[in-house]
Coordinates of C-alpha atoms and ligand atoms in Angstrom, one line a residue:
M292 CA -16.5 -13.7 -23.9
S293 CA -14.9 -10.7 -25.0
A294 CA -18.5 -9.1 -26.3
T295 CA -19.0 -7.9 -22.5
I296 CA -15.9 -6.3 -22.4
P297 CA -16.4 -2.6 -23.6
Q298 CA -13.9 -0.9 -26.2
Q299 CA -13.2 2.0 -23.8
F300 CA -12.8 1.5 -19.9
T301 CA -14.4 3.9 -17.7
G302 CA -13.4 5.0 -14.6
Y303 CA -12.8 8.3 -11.7
A304 CA -10.2 10.4 -13.0
A305 CA -8.7 13.8 -12.0
M306 CA -8.8 15.7 -15.2
D307 CA -6.2 18.2 -14.3
E308 CA -4.0 19.6 -11.4
A309 CA -6.2 21.9 -10.3
H310 CA -9.0 19.4 -9.7
G311 CA -6.6 16.8 -8.5
K312 CA -5.3 19.1 -5.8
K313 CA -8.7 19.3 -4.2
Y314 CA -9.1 15.3 -5.2
E315 CA -12.2 16.0 -7.5
V316 CA -12.7 13.2 -10.0
E317 CA -15.3 12.7 -12.8
S318 CA -16.5 10.2 -15.3
W319 CA -13.8 9.5 -17.8
S320 CA -13.2 6.7 -20.5
Y321 CA -9.8 5.8 -22.0
T322 CA -8.7 3.1 -24.5
P323 CA -6.9 0.8 -22.8
Q324 CA -3.5 -0.6 -23.9
K325 CA -3.1 -2.5 -26.7
W326 CA -4.1 -6.1 -26.4
H327 CA -1.5 -9.1 -26.4
E328 CA -1.4 -12.7 -24.7
D329 CA 0.6 -11.7 -21.7
L330 CA -2.5 -9.4 -20.6
I331 CA -5.9 -10.1 -18.7
D332 CA -8.8 -7.5 -18.3
I333 CA -10.6 -7.8 -15.1
K334 CA -13.8 -6.4 -14.6
I335 CA -13.2 -4.6 -10.6
D336 CA -15.2 -5.3 -8.1
V337 CA -13.1 -2.8 -5.6
S338 CA -10.2 -0.7 -5.0
G339 CA -8.8 0.5 -1.8
V340 CA -7.7 4.1 -1.7
C341 CA -4.2 4.6 -0.6
G342 CA -2.4 7.4 -0.1
S343 CA -0.1 7.5 -3.2
C344 CA -3.4 8.1 -4.9
L345 CA -3.5 11.6 -3.2
H346 CA 0.0 12.1 -3.7
T347 CA -0.6 11.3 -7.6
M348 CA -3.5 13.5 -8.2
S349 CA -2.4 16.2 -6.2
N350 CA 1.0 16.1 -8.3
G351 CA 2.9 15.6 -5.2
W352 CA 5.5 13.2 -6.5
P353 CA 9.0 14.2 -7.7
R354 CA 7.7 12.7 -11.3
P355 CA 4.9 14.9 -12.7
T356 CA 1.5 13.4 -12.9
E357 CA 0.0 12.7 -16.1
Y358 CA -3.7 13.9 -16.4
P359 CA -6.4 12.8 -16.8
A360 CA -5.4 10.2 -14.1
I361 CA -7.5 7.4 -12.5
C362 CA -5.6 6.1 -9.3
G363 CA -6.8 3.0 -7.4
H364 CA -3.9 0.0 -7.0
E365 CA -5.8 -2.1 -4.6
I366 CA -7.4 -3.8 -6.9
I367 CA -10.1 -7.1 -6.9
G368 CA -11.9 -8.4 -9.7
T369 CA -12.6 -11.0 -11.7
V370 CA -10.6 -12.1 -14.9
V371 CA -13.1 -11.6 -18.2
R372 CA -10.4 -12.1 -20.8
A373 CA -7.0 -14.2 -19.8
G374 CA -4.3 -14.0 -22.6
S375 CA -2.9 -17.5 -23.6
N376 CA 0.8 -16.7 -22.2
T377 CA -0.9 -16.2 -18.6
K378 CA -1.6 -18.6 -16.0
H379 CA -5.1 -17.3 -15.4
A380 CA -8.6 -18.3 -16.6
V381 CA -11.6 -16.3 -17.1
G382 CA -13.5 -16.6 -14.0
D383 CA -10.3 -16.4 -11.7
R384 CA -10.8 -13.7 -8.6
V385 CA -7.7 -11.9 -8.7
G386 CA -5.7 -9.1 -7.1
V387 CA -3.8 -6.5 -8.4
G388 CA -1.4 -3.7 -6.3
A389 CA 0.9 -1.4 -7.2
Q390 CA 2.7 -3.0 -10.2
A391 CA 0.6 -3.7 -13.3
G392 CA 3.7 -4.9 -15.4
S393 CA 7.3 -5.6 -15.3
C394 CA 10.0 -7.4 -17.6
L395 CA 8.7 -10.9 -16.5
E396 CA 12.5 -12.0 -17.2
C397 CA 15.0 -10.3 -14.6
D398 CA 16.1 -11.9 -11.1
Y399 CA 13.6 -9.7 -9.4
C400 CA 10.8 -10.9 -11.7
K401 CA 11.9 -14.7 -11.4
Q402 CA 11.6 -14.0 -7.6
G403 CA 8.5 -12.4 -7.8
L404 CA 9.9 -8.8 -6.2
E405 CA 8.4 -7.2 -9.5
Q406 CA 8.6 -4.1 -7.5
H407 CA 12.1 -4.0 -7.9
C408 CA 12.7 -4.6 -11.6
R409 CA 13.7 -1.7 -14.1
K410 CA 10.5 -2.1 -16.2
M411 CA 8.2 -2.1 -13.3
Q412 CA 5.1 -0.6 -14.4
G413 CA 2.7 1.3 -12.0
T414 CA -0.6 0.2 -12.1
Y415 CA -1.9 3.9 -12.5
Q416 CA 0.7 6.4 -14.6
G417 CA 3.0 3.6 -15.8
I418 CA 3.5 3.9 -19.2
W419 CA 2.8 0.7 -21.4
E420 CA 4.7 -0.7 -24.6
D421 CA 2.3 0.8 -27.0
G422 CA 3.2 4.3 -25.2
S423 CA -0.3 4.5 -23.4
V424 CA -0.8 6.0 -19.9
A425 CA -1.7 3.0 -17.3
Q426 CA -5.1 3.8 -15.3
G427 CA -6.0 2.5 -12.2
G428 CA -8.9 0.8 -10.2
Y429 CA -11.5 3.7 -9.6
A430 CA -13.1 2.1 -13.0
D431 CA -14.9 -0.9 -14.3
F432 CA -12.4 -2.6 -16.1
T433 CA -8.5 -2.8 -16.1
R434 CA -6.0 -4.1 -18.1
V435 CA -2.6 -5.5 -16.7
K436 CA 0.2 -8.4 -17.1
G437 CA -1.2 -11.3 -16.2
Q438 CA 1.7 -12.3 -14.3
L439 CA 1.6 -9.2 -11.9
A440 CA -2.2 -10.5 -10.9
V441 CA -2.3 -12.8 -7.7
K442 CA -5.3 -15.0 -6.9
I443 CA -6.9 -14.3 -4.0
P444 CA -7.8 -17.4 -1.7
E445 CA -11.4 -18.3 -1.4
N446 CA -11.9 -17.4 2.3
L447 CA -10.6 -13.7 2.2
E448 CA -13.2 -11.3 1.5
N449 CA -13.0 -8.5 -1.2
E450 CA -13.2 -5.3 1.1
P451 CA -10.7 -6.2 4.0
T452 CA -8.3 -8.0 1.8
A453 CA -7.9 -5.3 -1.3
P454 CA -5.6 -3.0 1.2
L455 CA -3.4 -5.8 1.4
M456 CA -2.7 -5.5 -2.2
C457 CA -0.7 -2.1 -1.7
A458 CA -0.8 -1.1 2.2
G459 CA -0.4 -4.7 3.2
V460 CA 2.3 -5.9 1.4
T461 CA 4.0 -2.6 2.0
V462 CA 4.7 -3.6 5.5
Y463 CA 4.8 -7.5 4.9
S464 CA 8.0 -7.2 2.8
P465 CA 10.3 -5.3 5.1
L466 CA 9.1 -7.2 8.3
K467 CA 9.8 -10.2 6.5
R468 CA 13.3 -9.0 5.3
F469 CA 14.4 -7.7 8.8
Q470 CA 13.0 -10.9 10.0
A471 CA 10.5 -9.9 12.3
G472 CA 9.3 -13.1 14.7
P473 CA 9.5 -14.7 18.0
G474 CA 11.6 -12.8 20.3
K475 CA 11.7 -9.5 18.5
K476 CA 10.2 -6.1 19.2
V477 CA 8.8 -4.3 16.6
G478 CA 7.4 -0.4 16.9
V479 CA 5.2 0.8 14.3
V480 CA 4.9 4.3 14.2
G481 CA 1.6 5.7 13.0
I482 CA -1.4 4.0 13.3
G483 CA -3.4 4.3 9.6
G484 CA -3.7 2.5 6.5
L485 CA -0.4 1.0 6.5
G486 CA 0.0 0.9 10.6
H487 CA -3.2 -0.8 11.5
L488 CA -1.8 -3.7 8.8
A489 CA 1.9 -4.1 10.3
L490 CA 0.9 -4.2 13.9
Q491 CA -1.7 -7.3 13.0
I492 CA 1.0 -8.7 10.2
A493 CA 4.1 -8.3 13.0
K494 CA 2.1 -10.0 15.8
A495 CA 0.9 -12.4 13.5
M496 CA 4.7 -13.2 12.6
G497 CA 5.2 -13.9 16.3
A498 CA 6.9 -10.7 16.9
E499 CA 5.7 -8.3 20.0
T500 CA 4.1 -5.1 18.9
Y501 CA 4.4 -1.7 20.4
A502 CA 2.3 1.2 18.7
L503 CA 4.1 4.7 18.6
S504 CA 1.5 7.4 18.2
H505 CA 1.7 11.1 18.9
S506 CA -1.5 11.0 21.3
S507 CA -3.2 8.4 23.2
S508 CA -6.4 8.5 21.0
K509 CA -5.7 5.4 19.1
I510 CA -4.8 2.9 22.5
D511 CA -8.4 1.1 22.4
D512 CA -7.4 0.5 18.4
A513 CA -4.4 -0.4 19.0
E514 CA -5.6 -3.0 21.3
K515 CA -7.9 -4.4 19.2
L516 CA -5.2 -4.8 16.6
G517 CA -3.3 -6.7 19.3
V518 CA -1.1 -4.3 21.3
K519 CA -0.8 -4.7 24.7
R520 CA -1.9 -1.5 26.4
E521 CA 1.2 -0.9 28.6
N522 CA 2.8 -1.1 24.7
F523 CA 1.3 1.8 23.2
I524 CA 3.8 4.5 23.4
V525 CA 2.7 8.1 23.3
A526 CA 6.1 9.7 21.8
K527 CA 5.3 13.2 21.5
D528 CA 8.1 14.4 23.9
A529 CA 11.0 12.8 22.6
E530 CA 13.3 13.2 25.6
A531 CA 10.7 11.7 27.9
T532 CA 10.0 8.7 25.3
V533 CA 13.6 8.3 25.2
K534 CA 14.3 8.0 28.6
Q535 CA 11.4 5.3 29.0
W536 CA 12.0 3.3 26.1
S537 CA 15.6 3.5 25.0
N538 CA 17.1 0.5 23.5
T539 CA 14.2 -1.5 23.1
F540 CA 13.3 -2.1 19.6
D541 CA 14.5 -4.7 17.0
I542 CA 12.6 -2.9 14.2
I543 CA 10.9 0.3 14.0
L544 CA 8.7 0.8 11.1
I545 CA 7.9 4.1 10.0
T546 CA 4.0 4.2 8.3
A547 CA 3.4 7.7 8.5
P548 CA 4.9 10.4 6.0
S549 CA 5.8 12.8 8.9
E550 CA 7.7 15.7 7.4
N551 CA 10.0 15.9 10.6
L552 CA 11.1 12.7 11.5
P553 CA 12.9 12.9 14.5
L554 CA 15.9 10.2 13.9
D555 CA 19.0 10.9 16.0
S556 CA 16.4 12.5 18.9
L557 CA 13.8 9.7 19.2
Y558 CA 14.1 6.8 16.8
F559 CA 18.0 5.8 17.0
P560 CA 17.9 6.1 20.8
L561 CA 15.0 3.5 20.9
M562 CA 16.8 0.9 18.9
R563 CA 18.5 -1.9 20.0
N564 CA 22.1 -2.3 18.6
M565 CA 21.9 -4.1 14.6
G566 CA 18.4 -3.2 14.6
A567 CA 16.6 -1.5 11.8
V568 CA 14.6 1.9 11.2
I569 CA 12.3 1.2 8.0
L570 CA 10.9 3.8 6.0
C571 CA 8.0 2.7 4.1
A572 CA 6.0 5.8 3.7
L573 CA 7.4 8.8 1.1
P574 CA 7.2 12.3 2.5
E575 CA 6.8 15.1 -0.1
T576 CA 9.7 17.2 1.4
K577 CA 13.5 16.2 2.0
L578 CA 14.6 14.2 5.2
P579 CA 15.7 16.8 8.4
P580 CA 19.7 16.2 8.5
F581 CA 20.6 14.1 11.4
F582 CA 23.5 13.1 13.3
A583 CA 25.1 9.7 12.2
H584 CA 26.4 8.9 15.8
A585 CA 23.7 6.7 17.0
L586 CA 23.1 5.0 13.4
V587 CA 26.8 4.0 13.4
G588 CA 27.5 3.6 17.0
K589 CA 24.7 1.0 17.3
S590 CA 25.4 -0.6 14.1
L591 CA 21.9 0.6 12.9
T592 CA 20.2 0.2 9.3
L593 CA 18.5 3.1 8.5
A594 CA 16.4 1.1 5.1
G595 CA 13.7 2.2 2.5
S596 CA 11.5 -0.2 1.6
L597 CA 9.3 0.1 -1.4
I598 CA 6.0 -1.7 -1.9
G599 CA 5.9 -5.6 -2.2
G600 CA 5.7 -8.3 -5.4
T601 CA 3.8 -11.2 -6.2
S602 CA 5.5 -13.8 -4.5
E603 CA 5.2 -11.6 -1.1
L604 CA 1.5 -11.2 -1.8
A605 CA 0.9 -14.8 -2.0
E606 CA 2.8 -15.1 1.6
L607 CA 0.8 -12.5 3.0
F608 CA -2.6 -14.1 1.9
D609 CA -1.5 -17.4 3.2
L610 CA -0.6 -15.5 6.7
A611 CA -4.3 -13.3 6.3
A612 CA -6.0 -16.8 6.1
K613 CA -4.3 -18.4 8.7
H614 CA -4.5 -15.3 11.5
D615 CA -7.7 -13.7 10.1
I616 CA -5.4 -10.4 9.0
K617 CA -8.5 -8.1 7.7
A618 CA -7.6 -4.2 6.5
W619 CA -10.5 -2.2 8.8
V620 CA -12.3 -0.8 6.0
E621 CA -15.4 1.4 5.1
T622 CA -16.7 0.4 2.0
R623 CA -18.2 2.9 -0.7
P624 CA -19.9 3.2 -4.0
M625 CA -17.3 3.8 -6.7
S626 CA -19.6 6.8 -7.6
Q627 CA -18.5 8.5 -4.3
A628 CA -15.2 8.5 -5.1
T629 CA -14.5 12.4 -4.9
Q630 CA -16.0 12.6 -1.4
T631 CA -14.2 9.4 -0.2
L632 CA -10.7 10.5 -1.4
Q633 CA -11.7 14.2 0.4
D634 CA -12.3 12.5 3.5
M635 CA -8.9 10.3 3.0
D636 CA -7.2 13.5 2.7
A637 CA -8.7 14.8 5.9
G638 CA -7.6 11.6 7.6
K639 CA -11.1 10.5 8.7
A640 CA -10.3 7.1 7.6
R641 CA -10.4 4.3 10.1
Y642 CA -8.2 2.9 8.2
R643 CA -8.8 2.5 5.0
Y644 CA -11.6 3.2 2.3
V645 CA -12.6 0.7 -0.2
L646 CA -14.6 2.0 -3.4
S647 CA -17.0 -0.8 -4.6
N648 CA -18.8 -1.4 -8.0
T649 CA -21.0 -3.8 -6.5
K650 CA -22.1 -1.1 -3.9
K651 CA -24.7 1.1 -4.9
D652 CA -25.7 4.2 -3.4
Ligands
ZN1617 ZN1 -0.3 2.3 -2.3
ZN1618 ZN1 11.9 -7.8 -14.3

């Protein structure tokens, strides 16, 4: 069966920082990590394009990017080789999110919360046991730890499901942890790749959903995502917004990496006591300083949330199947990776691009 698996995998890589800053990728082949029985090889069908890919390509994170870099960590494909220590079989349709490896033994790993494992390996830019740099999903194949791959239920299609692997689970995880559900009001800041999924997921969990945006341009989209029109808040003028909506939310989920988060002037005043303001996007700059008065005075939680693990993905798939949660996607051939990354950077995604090996030019 391994006869059809090439010695080298081929994908679209940012070759150096100069090209990465312009989101230019080119075809590049690499030797995957050394095979062992905890691993699986996946023939990739689709990979979503995540904001993290742009940050990584452009060397925008604190940890410098290792080039060449193949990004993409919203992968769905078919298992073509399965290590004997994995629960997978050849032919399984599986997804891999932002983690492709972890220790498999710690408390977090045992709970399927591998994003918290100290040995968590990024699906791209992680360093494998043999020293090689992990490469992501804009490629023909990938080799990952079997335990980090999640089986995709039959009734979920590849394209609208791929973005659940990172964007979806990134918002599902904190919504679950802070108990979004019936009787709770959830405000989602930013209607984009993460936000459009957060609105669907919070509603499916039973919460009343609100969208906070800087303009009214996405009000029709928000309505299609389950937000009542009167729950669409144009939060451009902090003072006016606070006047109308103070003490409203149990949860505010910040999904857009804004460089000037108005925490004490806007989000804290909008919260009900004991609520949580959750950051699940990573700006490239430091947060602005803020007064702690409202945070302390209302016993608020200012929380961060990092992606999600395999147990959360399995729960999210159940929820998605039951409530028809789908990412809004535009699918393009993998060969159009450069154009797609540039369009993503230009903010043109409504709301996610998916690169596909099965869709041709
Ligand atoms: Zn991501
Ligand atoms: Zn672990």
